[in-house]
Amino acid sequence: MAPDGKKDASMGINAFLSTGIVVLALIFSASFFYYMNMAREISVASTKIYGAYLPLTEALDKVDEQKEHLWRLLGETVLAASGAQSSQDMQKSFARLRQTPPPGTTAQRQRWEDAVSSLERIAVLLAQAHDLEMEISSPVLESQKPPLPGGQSAAERTAYVAGRLASVRQALNSALADFTTALAGFGTRNPLADEMHGQLRRTATLAHDFENKLLLGFLFLGAGMMMLYGILRLQVARPLRGIMAYLDQLGTGVKKLLLPSSRIVEIRNIASALDNLSTYLSKATLQSKILVSEHDRFQKMSLVDGLTGVRNRRSFDDSLRGLWRSARESQTPLALIMLDVDKFKIYNDSYGHQAGDECLKHVAAAMTRAARSTDICARYGGEEFALLLPGADAHTARAVAHRVHHEIEREQLPHPSSPVNGFVTVSLGVASLMPGKDMGNDGKLLVRNADAALYDAKSAGRNRTHVYGEEMACTPAAVPA
């Protein structure tokens, strides 16, 4: 959880890559269906346009075919009129035209009928013109010539035939004009129509090719995305996980894993830097252990009395403050025993300072043996010692003080110059308090009470224990035999 109580939204490299590939796959799928649908619509639209324009071009081709047929029939008619083709063949051609009218609108079919009728008129007029020309140019027996009205002469007959030929030719010209007018009604084929037809066909083909190529492109793109995901997972995600595992083991100080390898230069540089850091940390850890050991040694030296091996005055003051606060919070008693070696100056003067030091060592050892496991023994200063008893009332503290006397007696340290006894003795002052809120935070009151009790014990003749605040509490210790 984050410090502000909000849920941490971070994720691992695998989850990050998986999320990224899922997002890309969704975008890829949406793009694929969108563009494939667009390409399909373009392809279908192009096919429909091409399919709609195809009948128009077919109709234009049919019209061109029919016009060619009409021109060919016109040529056949001319040949038939000139005798190069029989009139029966020409009539068969006319019959075929009548049976297969062209497609198109009603106006186009009407123009077709007009063209065919004009062609038939041309055929009849050409035949008449041919007969009249033959009559003028070929000599014919008078008996075979048709009679002229009013008994006209040969010259008059020739002029009459020539007049008829002129009127036939005039009618022929009129029929040819009607024929060409009917053909012109079909319209002239526009060259752009063929070009449009080709463009539409190419467009439809390109649309189909675009759809297929787009599908192939998306397949390659999807394969590329999957390949990229595999490369990132293999060359980025896996090395990063290995680096994180390596960092975790660096925190524990146990090197079991090796740094991962990668083809990416930056990751390789990071791995190399971590390897150097691991070597540096190993050396730093070793030096740190040495420093911790030295620190512990110096810390112990700063809290332990160098002569007796028990705690020094500084450690005693710190322990007193801590135990006093704890006793005030838990409302339990805290006891203190103050010890003073009787006539120690005379002992030093008699045996020397080295013997005095050995005497203090024995006193500290005896006091430590008499103390409980939770008690704290310290050298208060000179030949004075202090014993802190957490949770002890006056009765318990008195019992511990008697054990201290007993242990000192067991040491049997000679002190013939002492006016109290022939062996080293001690005086003890005992005090026990239940810390209150108005008693301060440092426990000095407890020290003053114990020190006052010690003073009373020394004033009463030494080699005894005095409990602060108790009447008749000065009790002489047992005198050794």
PDB file of N, CA and C in Angstrom, residues 240-299:
ATOM      1  N   LEU A 240      15.714  -8.044 -16.971  1.00  0.00           N
ATOM      2  CA  LEU A 240      15.317  -7.168 -15.866  1.00  0.00           C
ATOM      3  C   LEU A 240      14.883  -7.978 -14.648  1.00  0.00           C
ATOM      4  N   ARG A 241      14.150  -9.080 -14.872  1.00  0.00           N
ATOM      5  CA  ARG A 241      13.780  -9.937 -13.749  1.00  0.00           C
ATOM      6  C   ARG A 241      15.025 -10.526 -13.088  1.00  0.00           C
ATOM      7  N   GLY A 242      16.001 -10.930 -13.919  1.00  0.00           N
ATOM      8  CA  GLY A 242      17.240 -11.453 -13.357  1.00  0.00           C
ATOM      9  C   GLY A 242      17.992 -10.396 -12.556  1.00  0.00           C
ATOM     10  N   ILE A 243      17.984  -9.155 -13.053  1.00  0.00           N
ATOM     11  CA  ILE A 243      18.645  -8.066 -12.315  1.00  0.00           C
ATOM     12  C   ILE A 243      17.945  -7.823 -10.988  1.00  0.00           C
ATOM     13  N   MET A 244      16.592  -7.845 -10.972  1.00  0.00           N
ATOM     14  CA  MET A 244      15.855  -7.648  -9.727  1.00  0.00           C
ATOM     15  C   MET A 244      16.146  -8.767  -8.733  1.00  0.00           C
ATOM     16  N   ALA A 245      16.206 -10.016  -9.229  1.00  0.00           N
ATOM     17  CA  ALA A 245      16.542 -11.127  -8.338  1.00  0.00           C
ATOM     18  C   ALA A 245      17.962 -10.976  -7.799  1.00  0.00           C
ATOM     19  N   TYR A 246      18.870 -10.500  -8.649  1.00  0.00           N
ATOM     20  CA  TYR A 246      20.247 -10.283  -8.205  1.00  0.00           C
ATOM     21  C   TYR A 246      20.306  -9.196  -7.139  1.00  0.00           C
ATOM     22  N   LEU A 247      19.508  -8.128  -7.325  1.00  0.00           N
ATOM     23  CA  LEU A 247      19.461  -7.064  -6.323  1.00  0.00           C
ATOM     24  C   LEU A 247      18.883  -7.567  -5.008  1.00  0.00           C
ATOM     25  N   ASP A 248      17.864  -8.433  -5.097  1.00  0.00           N
ATOM     26  CA  ASP A 248      17.294  -9.001  -3.870  1.00  0.00           C
ATOM     27  C   ASP A 248      18.328  -9.815  -3.100  1.00  0.00           C
ATOM     28  N   GLN A 249      19.110 -10.606  -3.817  1.00  0.00           N
ATOM     29  CA  GLN A 249      20.112 -11.414  -3.126  1.00  0.00           C
ATOM     30  C   GLN A 249      21.257 -10.558  -2.603  1.00  0.00           C
ATOM     31  N   LEU A 250      21.513  -9.396  -3.229  1.00  0.00           N
ATOM     32  CA  LEU A 250      22.506  -8.492  -2.680  1.00  0.00           C
ATOM     33  C   LEU A 250      22.076  -7.976  -1.314  1.00  0.00           C
ATOM     34  N   GLY A 251      20.735  -7.782  -1.164  1.00  0.00           N
ATOM     35  CA  GLY A 251      20.228  -7.317   0.126  1.00  0.00           C
ATOM     36  C   GLY A 251      20.411  -8.349   1.221  1.00  0.00           C
ATOM     37  N   THR A 252      20.361  -9.639   0.870  1.00  0.00           N
ATOM     38  CA  THR A 252      20.540 -10.692   1.867  1.00  0.00           C
ATOM     39  C   THR A 252      22.007 -11.001   2.132  1.00  0.00           C
ATOM     40  N   GLY A 253      22.877 -10.564   1.221  1.00  0.00           N
ATOM     41  CA  GLY A 253      24.303 -10.823   1.405  1.00  0.00           C
ATOM     42  C   GLY A 253      24.742 -12.186   0.925  1.00  0.00           C
ATOM     43  N   VAL A 254      23.844 -12.961   0.290  1.00  0.00           N
ATOM     44  CA  VAL A 254      24.169 -14.304  -0.197  1.00  0.00           C
ATOM     45  C   VAL A 254      24.128 -14.279  -1.718  1.00  0.00           C
ATOM     46  N   LYS A 255      25.224 -14.610  -2.357  1.00  0.00           N
ATOM     47  CA  LYS A 255      25.298 -14.584  -3.810  1.00  0.00           C
ATOM     48  C   LYS A 255      25.150 -16.009  -4.353  1.00  0.00           C
ATOM     49  N   LYS A 256      23.979 -16.281  -4.898  1.00  0.00           N
ATOM     50  CA  LYS A 256      23.732 -17.587  -5.500  1.00  0.00           C
ATOM     51  C   LYS A 256      23.409 -17.458  -6.986  1.00  0.00           C
ATOM     52  N   LEU A 257      22.810 -16.331  -7.398  1.00  0.00           N
ATOM     53  CA  LEU A 257      22.401 -16.139  -8.779  1.00  0.00           C
ATOM     54  C   LEU A 257      23.477 -15.398  -9.555  1.00  0.00           C
ATOM     55  N   LEU A 258      23.508 -15.648 -10.853  1.00  0.00           N
ATOM     56  CA  LEU A 258      24.407 -14.936 -11.742  1.00  0.00           C
ATOM     57  C   LEU A 258      23.634 -13.866 -12.483  1.00  0.00           C
ATOM     58  N   LEU A 259      24.327 -12.823 -12.907  1.00  0.00           N
ATOM     59  CA  LEU A 259      23.675 -11.756 -13.653  1.00  0.00           C
ATOM     60  C   LEU A 259      23.253 -12.265 -15.026  1.00  0.00           C
ATOM     61  N   PRO A 260      22.059 -11.871 -15.502  1.00  0.00           N
ATOM     62  CA  PRO A 260      21.591 -12.352 -16.807  1.00  0.00           C
ATOM     63  C   PRO A 260      22.359 -11.681 -17.938  1.00  0.00           C
ATOM     64  N   SER A 261      22.354 -12.345 -19.093  1.00  0.00           N
ATOM     65  CA  SER A 261      22.986 -11.800 -20.289  1.00  0.00           C
ATOM     66  C   SER A 261      21.915 -11.269 -21.229  1.00  0.00           C
ATOM     67  N   SER A 262      22.271 -10.264 -22.017  1.00  0.00           N
ATOM     68  CA  SER A 262      21.344  -9.655 -22.970  1.00  0.00           C
ATOM     69  C   SER A 262      22.149  -9.062 -24.121  1.00  0.00           C
ATOM     70  N   ARG A 263      21.508  -8.937 -25.281  1.00  0.00           N
ATOM     71  CA  ARG A 263      22.146  -8.321 -26.434  1.00  0.00           C
ATOM     72  C   ARG A 263      22.003  -6.803 -26.431  1.00  0.00           C
ATOM     73  N   ILE A 264      21.225  -6.282 -25.494  1.00  0.00           N
ATOM     74  CA  ILE A 264      21.030  -4.838 -25.402  1.00  0.00           C
ATOM     75  C   ILE A 264      22.190  -4.248 -24.602  1.00  0.00           C
ATOM     76  N   VAL A 265      22.852  -3.269 -25.191  1.00  0.00           N
ATOM     77  CA  VAL A 265      24.078  -2.731 -24.596  1.00  0.00           C
ATOM     78  C   VAL A 265      23.788  -2.105 -23.228  1.00  0.00           C
ATOM     79  N   GLU A 266      22.692  -1.348 -23.121  1.00  0.00           N
ATOM     80  CA  GLU A 266      22.396  -0.682 -21.858  1.00  0.00           C
ATOM     81  C   GLU A 266      22.180  -1.686 -20.726  1.00  0.00           C
ATOM     82  N   ILE A 267      21.451  -2.769 -21.001  1.00  0.00           N
ATOM     83  CA  ILE A 267      21.213  -3.778 -19.967  1.00  0.00           C
ATOM     84  C   ILE A 267      22.526  -4.474 -19.597  1.00  0.00           C
ATOM     85  N   ARG A 268      23.366  -4.715 -20.582  1.00  0.00           N
ATOM     86  CA  ARG A 268      24.669  -5.313 -20.278  1.00  0.00           C
ATOM     87  C   ARG A 268      25.504  -4.375 -19.423  1.00  0.00           C
ATOM     88  N   ASN A 269      25.435  -3.067 -19.706  1.00  0.00           N
ATOM     89  CA  ASN A 269      26.167  -2.103 -18.880  1.00  0.00           C
ATOM     90  C   ASN A 269      25.630  -2.077 -17.451  1.00  0.00           C
ATOM     91  N   ILE A 270      24.293  -2.158 -17.323  1.00  0.00           N
ATOM     92  CA  ILE A 270      23.697  -2.201 -15.982  1.00  0.00           C
ATOM     93  C   ILE A 270      24.161  -3.441 -15.229  1.00  0.00           C
ATOM     94  N   ALA A 271      24.180  -4.589 -15.923  1.00  0.00           N
ATOM     95  CA  ALA A 271      24.638  -5.823 -15.277  1.00  0.00           C
ATOM     96  C   ALA A 271      26.098  -5.714 -14.853  1.00  0.00           C
ATOM     97  N   SER A 272      26.925  -5.114 -15.715  1.00  0.00           N
ATOM     98  CA  SER A 272      28.331  -4.937 -15.354  1.00  0.00           C
ATOM     99  C   SER A 272      28.479  -4.006 -14.148  1.00  0.00           C
ATOM    100  N   ALA A 273      27.686  -2.920 -14.134  1.00  0.00           N
ATOM    101  CA  ALA A 273      27.742  -1.994 -12.996  1.00  0.00           C
ATOM    102  C   ALA A 273      27.293  -2.686 -11.712  1.00  0.00           C
ATOM    103  N   LEU A 274      26.254  -3.525 -11.804  1.00  0.00           N
ATOM    104  CA  LEU A 274      25.797  -4.257 -10.623  1.00  0.00           C
ATOM    105  C   LEU A 274      26.846  -5.250 -10.132  1.00  0.00           C
ATOM    106  N   ASP A 275      27.557  -5.861 -11.070  1.00  0.00           N
ATOM    107  CA  ASP A 275      28.617  -6.783 -10.671  1.00  0.00           C
ATOM    108  C   ASP A 275      29.707  -6.034  -9.908  1.00  0.00           C
ATOM    109  N   ASN A 276      30.070  -4.857 -10.428  1.00  0.00           N
ATOM    110  CA  ASN A 276      31.060  -4.039  -9.714  1.00  0.00           C
ATOM    111  C   ASN A 276      30.522  -3.604  -8.353  1.00  0.00           C
ATOM    112  N   LEU A 277      29.226  -3.247  -8.335  1.00  0.00           N
ATOM    113  CA  LEU A 277      28.623  -2.844  -7.070  1.00  0.00           C
ATOM    114  C   LEU A 277      28.614  -3.989  -6.071  1.00  0.00           C
ATOM    115  N   SER A 278      28.378  -5.213  -6.575  1.00  0.00           N
ATOM    116  CA  SER A 278      28.380  -6.379  -5.685  1.00  0.00           C
ATOM    117  C   SER A 278      29.754  -6.574  -5.057  1.00  0.00           C
ATOM    118  N   THR A 279      30.802  -6.423  -5.886  1.00  0.00           N
ATOM    119  CA  THR A 279      32.160  -6.550  -5.339  1.00  0.00           C
ATOM    120  C   THR A 279      32.430  -5.473  -4.289  1.00  0.00           C
ATOM    121  N   TYR A 280      31.998  -4.255  -4.606  1.00  0.00           N
ATOM    122  CA  TYR A 280      32.196  -3.160  -3.661  1.00  0.00           C
ATOM    123  C   TYR A 280      31.414  -3.393  -2.371  1.00  0.00           C
ATOM    124  N   LEU A 281      30.166  -3.889  -2.520  1.00  0.00           N
ATOM    125  CA  LEU A 281      29.352  -4.142  -1.330  1.00  0.00           C
ATOM    126  C   LEU A 281      29.939  -5.258  -0.481  1.00  0.00           C
ATOM    127  N   SER A 282      30.519  -6.249  -1.139  1.00  0.00           N
ATOM    128  CA  SER A 282      31.146  -7.337  -0.367  1.00  0.00           C
ATOM    129  C   SER A 282      32.286  -6.790   0.491  1.00  0.00           C
ATOM    130  N   LYS A 283      33.099  -5.943  -0.149  1.00  0.00           N
ATOM    131  CA  LYS A 283      34.186  -5.345   0.633  1.00  0.00           C
ATOM    132  C   LYS A 283      33.634  -4.426   1.713  1.00  0.00           C
ATOM    133  N   ALA A 284      32.607  -3.657   1.347  1.00  0.00           N
ATOM    134  CA  ALA A 284      32.024  -2.741   2.333  1.00  0.00           C
ATOM    135  C   ALA A 284      31.374  -3.514   3.474  1.00  0.00           C
ATOM    136  N   THR A 285      30.740  -4.658   3.156  1.00  0.00           N
ATOM    137  CA  THR A 285      30.127  -5.471   4.210  1.00  0.00           C
ATOM    138  C   THR A 285      31.172  -6.002   5.174  1.00  0.00           C
ATOM    139  N   LEU A 286      32.295  -6.468   4.612  1.00  0.00           N
ATOM    140  CA  LEU A 286      33.370  -6.958   5.470  1.00  0.00           C
ATOM    141  C   LEU A 286      33.899  -5.846   6.364  1.00  0.00           C
ATOM    142  N   GLN A 287      34.114  -4.672   5.757  1.00  0.00           N
ATOM    143  CA  GLN A 287      34.592  -3.549   6.561  1.00  0.00           C
ATOM    144  C   GLN A 287      33.550  -3.123   7.590  1.00  0.00           C
ATOM    145  N   SER A 288      32.269  -3.206   7.170  1.00  0.00           N
ATOM    146  CA  SER A 288      31.213  -2.833   8.110  1.00  0.00           C
ATOM    147  C   SER A 288      31.176  -3.781   9.302  1.00  0.00           C
ATOM    148  N   LYS A 289      31.372  -5.074   9.051  1.00  0.00           N
ATOM    149  CA  LYS A 289      31.403  -6.028  10.154  1.00  0.00           C
ATOM    150  C   LYS A 289      32.560  -5.724  11.109  1.00  0.00           C
ATOM    151  N   ILE A 290      33.703  -5.373  10.502  1.00  0.00           N
ATOM    152  CA  ILE A 290      34.845  -5.019  11.350  1.00  0.00           C
ATOM    153  C   ILE A 290      34.535  -3.782  12.170  1.00  0.00           C
ATOM    154  N   LEU A 291      33.900  -2.777  11.495  1.00  0.00           N
ATOM    155  CA  LEU A 291      33.554  -1.550  12.205  1.00  0.00           C
ATOM    156  C   LEU A 291      32.525  -1.802  13.297  1.00  0.00           C
ATOM    157  N   VAL A 292      31.536  -2.695  12.993  1.00  0.00           N
ATOM    158  CA  VAL A 292      30.523  -3.012  14.005  1.00  0.00           C
ATOM    159  C   VAL A 292      31.170  -3.690  15.207  1.00  0.00           C
ATOM    160  N   SER A 293      32.103  -4.624  14.888  1.00  0.00           N
ATOM    161  CA  SER A 293      32.791  -5.299  15.984  1.00  0.00           C
ATOM    162  C   SER A 293      33.577  -4.302  16.832  1.00  0.00           C
ATOM    163  N   GLU A 294      34.299  -3.391  16.154  1.00  0.00           N
ATOM    164  CA  GLU A 294      35.055  -2.374  16.888  1.00  0.00           C
ATOM    165  C   GLU A 294      34.120  -1.450  17.663  1.00  0.00           C
ATOM    166  N   HIS A 295      32.984  -1.118  16.999  1.00  0.00           N
ATOM    167  CA  HIS A 295      32.021  -0.246  17.679  1.00  0.00           C
ATOM    168  C   HIS A 295      31.477  -0.906  18.938  1.00  0.00           C
ATOM    169  N   ASP A 296      31.131  -2.211  18.795  1.00  0.00           N
ATOM    170  CA  ASP A 296      30.628  -2.927  19.971  1.00  0.00           C
ATOM    171  C   ASP A 296      31.681  -2.966  21.084  1.00  0.00           C
ATOM    172  N   ARG A 297      32.933  -3.173  20.637  1.00  0.00           N
ATOM    173  CA  ARG A 297      33.993  -3.235  21.643  1.00  0.00           C
ATOM    174  C   ARG A 297      34.158  -1.884  22.350  1.00  0.00           C
ATOM    175  N   PHE A 298      34.179  -0.816  21.552  1.00  0.00           N
ATOM    176  CA  PHE A 298      34.321   0.509  22.160  1.00  0.00           C
ATOM    177  C   PHE A 298      33.083   0.898  22.961  1.00  0.00           C
ATOM    178  N   GLN A 299      31.894   0.467  22.443  1.00  0.00           N
ATOM    179  CA  GLN A 299      30.675   0.745  23.188  1.00  0.00           C
ATOM    180  C   GLN A 299      30.702   0.037  24.541  1.00  0.00           C
TER     181      GLN A 299
END
